[in-house]
PDB file of C-alpha atoms in Angstrom:
ATOM      1  CA  MET A   1       0.000   0.000   0.000  1.00  0.00           C
ATOM      2  CA  LEU A   2       1.378   3.353  -0.977  1.00  0.00           C
ATOM      3  CA  HIS A   3       1.440   5.936   1.729  1.00  0.00           C
ATOM      4  CA  LYS A   4       1.192   9.542   0.803  1.00  0.00           C
ATOM      5  CA  LEU A   5       3.700  11.772   2.405  1.00  0.00           C
ATOM      6  CA  PRO A   6       2.039  14.175   4.814  1.00  0.00           C
ATOM      7  CA  LEU A   7       2.006  17.814   3.826  1.00  0.00           C
ATOM      8  CA  GLN A   8       4.624  19.710   5.717  1.00  0.00           C
ATOM      9  CA  ILE A   9       2.692  22.298   7.643  1.00  0.00           C
ATOM     10  CA  ASN A  10       5.748  24.229   8.654  1.00  0.00           C
ATOM     11  CA  SER A  11       7.369  24.499   5.252  1.00  0.00           C
ATOM     12  CA  ARG A  12       8.880  27.868   4.389  1.00  0.00           C
ATOM     13  CA  ARG A  13       6.380  28.549   1.586  1.00  0.00           C
ATOM     14  CA  THR A  14       3.436  27.783   3.860  1.00  0.00           C
ATOM     15  CA  GLN A  15       4.823  30.092   6.522  1.00  0.00           C
ATOM     16  CA  ILE A  16       5.302  32.904   4.006  1.00  0.00           C
ATOM     17  CA  ASN A  17       1.800  32.487   2.596  1.00  0.00           C
ATOM     18  CA  HIS A  18       0.326  32.403   6.079  1.00  0.00           C
ATOM     19  CA  PHE A  19       2.250  35.559   6.993  1.00  0.00           C
ATOM     20  CA  ARG A  20       1.105  37.349   3.839  1.00  0.00           C
ATOM     21  CA  SER A  21      -2.540  36.508   4.426  1.00  0.00           C
ATOM     22  CA  ALA A  22      -2.345  37.662   8.053  1.00  0.00           C
ATOM     23  CA  SER A  23      -0.223  40.747   7.480  1.00  0.00           C
ATOM     24  CA  LEU A  24      -1.314  44.332   7.302  1.00  0.00           C
ATOM     25  CA  PHE A  25      -0.233  44.433   3.676  1.00  0.00           C
ATOM     26  CA  SER A  26      -2.591  41.742   2.473  1.00  0.00           C
ATOM     27  CA  LYS A  27      -4.314  42.636  -0.773  1.00  0.00           C
ATOM     28  CA  HIS A  28      -7.503  40.792   0.123  1.00  0.00           C
ATOM     29  CA  LYS A  29      -8.747  42.651   3.165  1.00  0.00           C
ATOM     30  CA  PRO A  30     -12.484  43.050   3.473  1.00  0.00           C
ATOM     31  CA  PRO A  31     -13.656  46.672   3.319  1.00  0.00           C
ATOM     32  CA  ARG A  32     -14.307  48.305   6.653  1.00  0.00           C
ATOM     33  CA  SER A  33     -17.714  49.626   5.715  1.00  0.00           C
ATOM     34  CA  ARG A  34     -19.937  50.422   2.787  1.00  0.00           C
ATOM     35  CA  PHE A  35     -18.664  53.983   2.826  1.00  0.00           C
ATOM     36  CA  HIS A  36     -15.040  52.781   2.748  1.00  0.00           C
ATOM     37  CA  ARG A  37     -15.863  50.499  -0.183  1.00  0.00           C
ATOM     38  CA  PHE A  38     -17.599  53.413  -1.948  1.00  0.00           C
ATOM     39  CA  LEU A  39     -14.557  55.688  -1.460  1.00  0.00           C
ATOM     40  CA  ARG A  40     -12.121  52.988  -2.532  1.00  0.00           C
ATOM     41  CA  TYR A  41     -14.154  52.231  -5.668  1.00  0.00           C
ATOM     42  CA  TYR A  42     -14.229  55.879  -6.796  1.00  0.00           C
ATOM     43  CA  TYR A  43     -10.577  56.401  -5.845  1.00  0.00           C
ATOM     44  CA  TRP A  44      -9.495  53.546  -8.123  1.00  0.00           C
ATOM     45  CA  ARG A  45     -11.934  54.638 -10.804  1.00  0.00           C
ATOM     46  CA  LEU A  46     -10.339  58.073 -10.767  1.00  0.00           C
ATOM     47  CA  VAL A  47      -6.764  56.743 -10.696  1.00  0.00           C
ATOM     48  CA  ARG A  48      -7.329  54.311 -13.572  1.00  0.00           C
ATOM     49  CA  GLN A  49      -8.798  56.848 -15.981  1.00  0.00           C
ATOM     50  CA  LYS A  50      -7.843  56.156 -19.556  1.00  0.00           C
ATOM     51  CA  GLY A  51      -6.552  58.769 -21.943  1.00  0.00           C
ATOM     52  CA  SER A  52      -3.490  60.863 -22.527  1.00  0.00           C
ATOM     53  CA  PRO A  53      -2.108  62.941 -19.657  1.00  0.00           C
ATOM     54  CA  GLU A  54      -3.097  66.081 -21.575  1.00  0.00           C
ATOM     55  CA  PHE A  55      -6.702  64.874 -21.905  1.00  0.00           C
ATOM     56  CA  LEU A  56      -6.913  64.120 -18.191  1.00  0.00           C
ATOM     57  CA  ALA A  57      -5.209  67.379 -17.208  1.00  0.00           C
ATOM     58  CA  ARG A  58      -7.613  69.429 -19.355  1.00  0.00           C
ATOM     59  CA  GLY A  59     -10.496  67.933 -17.415  1.00  0.00           C
ATOM     60  CA  LEU A  60      -8.768  68.647 -14.107  1.00  0.00           C
ATOM     61  CA  ALA A  61      -8.082  72.252 -15.121  1.00  0.00           C
ATOM     62  CA  ALA A  62     -11.718  72.735 -16.174  1.00  0.00           C
ATOM     63  CA  GLY A  63     -12.884  71.434 -12.810  1.00  0.00           C
ATOM     64  CA  VAL A  64     -10.469  73.619 -10.851  1.00  0.00           C
ATOM     65  CA  PHE A  65     -11.538  76.643 -12.875  1.00  0.00           C
ATOM     66  CA  ALA A  66     -15.217  75.994 -12.136  1.00  0.00           C
ATOM     67  CA  GLY A  67     -14.531  75.154  -8.501  1.00  0.00           C
ATOM     68  CA  LEU A  68     -13.139  78.607  -7.763  1.00  0.00           C
ATOM     69  CA  PHE A  69     -16.401  80.406  -8.551  1.00  0.00           C
ATOM     70  CA  PRO A  70     -19.087  80.868  -5.873  1.00  0.00           C
ATOM     71  CA  LEU A  71     -21.730  78.986  -7.840  1.00  0.00           C
ATOM     72  CA  PHE A  72     -22.862  76.580  -5.143  1.00  0.00           C
ATOM     73  CA  GLY A  73     -24.459  73.545  -6.727  1.00  0.00           C
ATOM     74  CA  LEU A  74     -23.484  74.585 -10.240  1.00  0.00           C
ATOM     75  CA  GLN A  75     -19.713  74.135 -10.024  1.00  0.00           C
ATOM     76  CA  THR A  76     -19.811  70.497 -11.092  1.00  0.00           C
ATOM     77  CA  ILE A  77     -22.145  71.238 -14.006  1.00  0.00           C
ATOM     78  CA  LEU A  78     -19.926  74.117 -15.121  1.00  0.00           C
ATOM     79  CA  GLY A  79     -16.791  71.968 -14.743  1.00  0.00           C
ATOM     80  CA  VAL A  80     -18.213  69.142 -16.864  1.00  0.00           C
ATOM     81  CA  ALA A  81     -19.459  71.632 -19.484  1.00  0.00           C
ATOM     82  CA  LEU A  82     -15.991  73.192 -19.690  1.00  0.00           C
ATOM     83  CA  ALA A  83     -14.406  69.729 -19.905  1.00  0.00           C
ATOM     84  CA  ILE A  84     -16.673  68.917 -22.854  1.00  0.00           C
ATOM     85  CA  LEU A  85     -15.882  72.274 -24.472  1.00  0.00           C
ATOM     86  CA  PHE A  86     -12.108  71.859 -24.085  1.00  0.00           C
ATOM     87  CA  ARG A  87     -12.188  68.100 -24.751  1.00  0.00           C
ATOM     88  CA  GLY A  88     -11.083  67.073 -21.299  1.00  0.00           C
ATOM     89  CA  ASN A  89     -11.972  64.167 -19.055  1.00  0.00           C
ATOM     90  CA  LYS A  90     -15.336  64.683 -17.355  1.00  0.00           C
ATOM     91  CA  TRP A  91     -14.492  62.623 -14.260  1.00  0.00           C
ATOM     92  CA  MET A  92     -11.339  64.651 -13.674  1.00  0.00           C
ATOM     93  CA  ALA A  93     -13.433  67.817 -14.007  1.00  0.00           C
ATOM     94  CA  VAL A  94     -15.797  66.544 -11.315  1.00  0.00           C
ATOM     95  CA  ALA A  95     -12.819  65.762  -9.084  1.00  0.00           C
ATOM     96  CA  GLY A  96     -11.289  69.188  -9.785  1.00  0.00           C
ATOM     97  CA  THR A  97     -14.389  71.027  -8.589  1.00  0.00           C
ATOM     98  CA  TRP A  98     -13.786  69.630  -5.126  1.00  0.00           C
ATOM     99  CA  ILE A  99     -10.974  72.128  -4.672  1.00  0.00           C
ATOM    100  CA  SER A 100     -13.742  74.158  -3.085  1.00  0.00           C
ATOM    101  CA  ASN A 101     -15.610  72.254  -0.429  1.00  0.00           C
ATOM    102  CA  PRO A 102     -17.231  73.259   2.856  1.00  0.00           C
ATOM    103  CA  LEU A 103     -13.806  73.462   4.506  1.00  0.00           C
ATOM    104  CA  THR A 104     -12.235  75.666   1.845  1.00  0.00           C
ATOM    105  CA  TYR A 105     -15.108  77.942   0.734  1.00  0.00           C
ATOM    106  CA  GLY A 106     -14.215  80.722   3.151  1.00  0.00           C
ATOM    107  CA  PRO A 107     -10.469  80.971   2.483  1.00  0.00           C
ATOM    108  CA  ILE A 108     -10.856  80.618  -1.293  1.00  0.00           C
ATOM    109  CA  PHE A 109     -13.533  83.264  -1.647  1.00  0.00           C
ATOM    110  CA  TRP A 110     -11.763  85.595   0.777  1.00  0.00           C
ATOM    111  CA  LEU A 111      -8.584  85.325  -1.339  1.00  0.00           C
ATOM    112  CA  ASN A 112     -10.575  85.824  -4.549  1.00  0.00           C
ATOM    113  CA  PHE A 113     -12.241  88.882  -3.050  1.00  0.00           C
ATOM    114  CA  GLU A 114      -8.893  90.315  -1.903  1.00  0.00           C
ATOM    115  CA  VAL A 115      -7.401  89.844  -5.387  1.00  0.00           C
ATOM    116  CA  GLY A 116     -10.421  91.521  -7.000  1.00  0.00           C
ATOM    117  CA  GLN A 117     -10.246  94.338  -4.461  1.00  0.00           C
ATOM    118  CA  TRP A 118      -6.545  94.824  -5.153  1.00  0.00           C
ATOM    119  CA  LEU A 119      -7.095  94.877  -8.931  1.00  0.00           C
ATOM    120  CA  LEU A 120     -10.014  97.343  -8.731  1.00  0.00           C
ATOM    121  CA  LYS A 121      -8.476  99.349  -5.856  1.00  0.00           C
ATOM    122  CA  SER A 122     -11.744  99.111  -3.930  1.00  0.00           C
ATOM    123  CA  HIS A 123     -12.385  99.385  -0.186  1.00  0.00           C
ATOM    124  CA  GLU A 124     -15.373  97.022   0.044  1.00  0.00           C
ATOM    125  CA  VAL A 125     -15.454  94.806   3.161  1.00  0.00           C
ATOM    126  CA  PHE A 126     -15.587  91.015   2.773  1.00  0.00           C
ATOM    127  CA  GLU A 127     -18.042  89.207   5.038  1.00  0.00           C
ATOM    128  CA  LEU A 128     -18.391  85.446   4.682  1.00  0.00           C
ATOM    129  CA  GLU A 129     -22.047  85.612   5.733  1.00  0.00           C
ATOM    130  CA  ARG A 130     -22.809  87.507   2.527  1.00  0.00           C
ATOM    131  CA  ILE A 131     -22.037  84.480   0.336  1.00  0.00           C
ATOM    132  CA  GLN A 132     -23.487  81.534   2.291  1.00  0.00           C
ATOM    133  CA  SER A 133     -25.912  80.679  -0.498  1.00  0.00           C
ATOM    134  CA  THR A 134     -26.645  81.650  -4.074  1.00  0.00           C
ATOM    135  CA  THR A 135     -29.694  83.689  -3.041  1.00  0.00           C
ATOM    136  CA  ALA A 136     -27.660  85.578  -0.429  1.00  0.00           C
ATOM    137  CA  LEU A 137     -25.009  86.197  -3.075  1.00  0.00           C
ATOM    138  CA  LEU A 138     -27.594  87.738  -5.399  1.00  0.00           C
ATOM    139  CA  GLU A 139     -28.844  90.063  -2.639  1.00  0.00           C
ATOM    140  CA  VAL A 140     -25.498  91.786  -2.068  1.00  0.00           C
ATOM    141  CA  GLY A 141     -24.518  94.849  -4.040  1.00  0.00           C
ATOM    142  CA  ALA A 142     -23.198  94.936  -7.587  1.00  0.00           C
ATOM    143  CA  ASP A 143     -19.838  96.308  -6.386  1.00  0.00           C
ATOM    144  CA  PHE A 144     -19.302  93.304  -4.127  1.00  0.00           C
ATOM    145  CA  LEU A 145     -20.209  90.884  -6.927  1.00  0.00           C
ATOM    146  CA  MET A 146     -17.975  92.664  -9.432  1.00  0.00           C
ATOM    147  CA  ILE A 147     -15.007  92.559  -7.049  1.00  0.00           C
ATOM    148  CA  LEU A 148     -15.589  88.900  -6.191  1.00  0.00           C
ATOM    149  CA  GLY A 149     -16.241  87.970  -9.845  1.00  0.00           C
ATOM    150  CA  LEU A 150     -13.025  89.584 -11.082  1.00  0.00           C
ATOM    151  CA  GLY A 151     -11.015  87.970  -8.289  1.00  0.00           C
ATOM    152  CA  CYS A 152     -12.585  84.592  -9.060  1.00  0.00           C
ATOM    153  CA  LEU A 153     -11.858  84.959 -12.773  1.00  0.00           C
ATOM    154  CA  VAL A 154      -8.204  85.862 -12.207  1.00  0.00           C
ATOM    155  CA  MET A 155      -7.562  83.207  -9.544  1.00  0.00           C
ATOM    156  CA  ALA A 156      -9.518  80.522 -11.433  1.00  0.00           C
ATOM    157  CA  SER A 157      -7.559  81.212 -14.628  1.00  0.00           C
ATOM    158  CA  LEU A 158      -4.237  81.094 -12.795  1.00  0.00           C
ATOM    159  CA  SER A 159      -5.210  77.964 -10.852  1.00  0.00           C
ATOM    160  CA  ALA A 160      -6.492  76.192 -13.973  1.00  0.00           C
ATOM    161  CA  PHE A 161      -3.273  77.014 -15.826  1.00  0.00           C
ATOM    162  CA  LEU A 162      -1.137  75.699 -12.953  1.00  0.00           C
ATOM    163  CA  SER A 163      -3.310  72.620 -12.370  1.00  0.00           C
ATOM    164  CA  TYR A 164      -3.097  71.718 -16.061  1.00  0.00           C
ATOM    165  CA  PHE A 165       0.707  71.604 -16.080  1.00  0.00           C
ATOM    166  CA  PHE A 166       0.961  70.142 -12.581  1.00  0.00           C
ATOM    167  CA  GLY A 167      -1.664  67.538 -13.556  1.00  0.00           C
ATOM    168  CA  ILE A 168       0.273  66.482 -16.660  1.00  0.00           C
ATOM    169  CA  LYS A 169       3.446  66.087 -14.641  1.00  0.00           C
ATOM    170  CA  LEU A 170       1.690  64.227 -11.820  1.00  0.00           C
ATOM    171  CA  ILE A 171      -0.192  61.851 -14.154  1.00  0.00           C
ATOM    172  CA  ARG A 172       2.961  61.001 -16.116  1.00  0.00           C
ATOM    173  CA  ARG A 173       4.901  60.423 -12.905  1.00  0.00           C
ATOM    174  CA  TRP A 174       2.170  58.232 -11.432  1.00  0.00           C
ATOM    175  CA  ARG A 175       1.894  56.148 -14.597  1.00  0.00           C
ATOM    176  CA  THR A 176       5.662  55.677 -14.734  1.00  0.00           C
ATOM    177  CA  LEU A 177       5.789  54.577 -11.094  1.00  0.00           C
ATOM    178  CA  HIS A 178       2.826  52.252 -11.599  1.00  0.00           C
ATOM    179  CA  ARG A 179       4.329  50.732 -14.746  1.00  0.00           C
ATOM    180  CA  ASP A 180       7.709  50.194 -13.042  1.00  0.00           C
ATOM    181  CA  TRP A 181       6.072  48.657  -9.974  1.00  0.00           C
ATOM    182  CA  HIS A 182       3.984  46.386 -12.169  1.00  0.00           C
ATOM    183  CA  ARG A 183       7.070  45.238 -14.105  1.00  0.00           C
ATOM    184  CA  ARG A 184       8.959  44.444 -10.896  1.00  0.00           C
ATOM    185  CA  HIS A 185       6.124  42.532  -9.272  1.00  0.00           C
ATOM    186  CA  HIS A 186       4.642  40.843 -12.331  1.00  0.00           C
ATOM    187  CA  PRO A 187       7.538  40.000 -14.681  1.00  0.00           C
ATOM    188  CA  ARG A 188       6.718  38.536 -18.063  1.00  0.00           C
ATOM    189  CA  ARG A 189       7.786  34.948 -18.494  1.00  0.00           C
TER     190      ARG A 189
END
């Protein structure tokens, strides 16, 4: 009768595989929550966007441009429309509009107002309460809106220009790093 040799439980390969599956660096960890899974899905969807770096950067620049205007609720629509107009990636435009979010509204619009005030040599006072909503923004005076609009236009143009070139550089760098990592860890046979 042939006896099968017992599987060595403590072989080096088994120990390594057991360590990998139990380590913090395991690729197959279950998501912590639905929200974590949602964020991870959209993060990878954004990172794996197809297209040339210029195409992706045009979308990012369109989103950043739209995100620096006080058009609450319309920034994403404006960003996607600009991405379509300039033939950029629509998902990158949506991501670019998040440059202004509830944490950054105040500082961004204060800076835009200060730039507009400096360019027009005005002495209008900036109060954050005046721009809490679109209706409140429409109720303030024309001088305030003109100062804020000019500041937004100048800062949005500058930021879009910088984000376009920074985006190209960042996307190329990320793709190079990803390609090199993939070649090291998954060599062709």
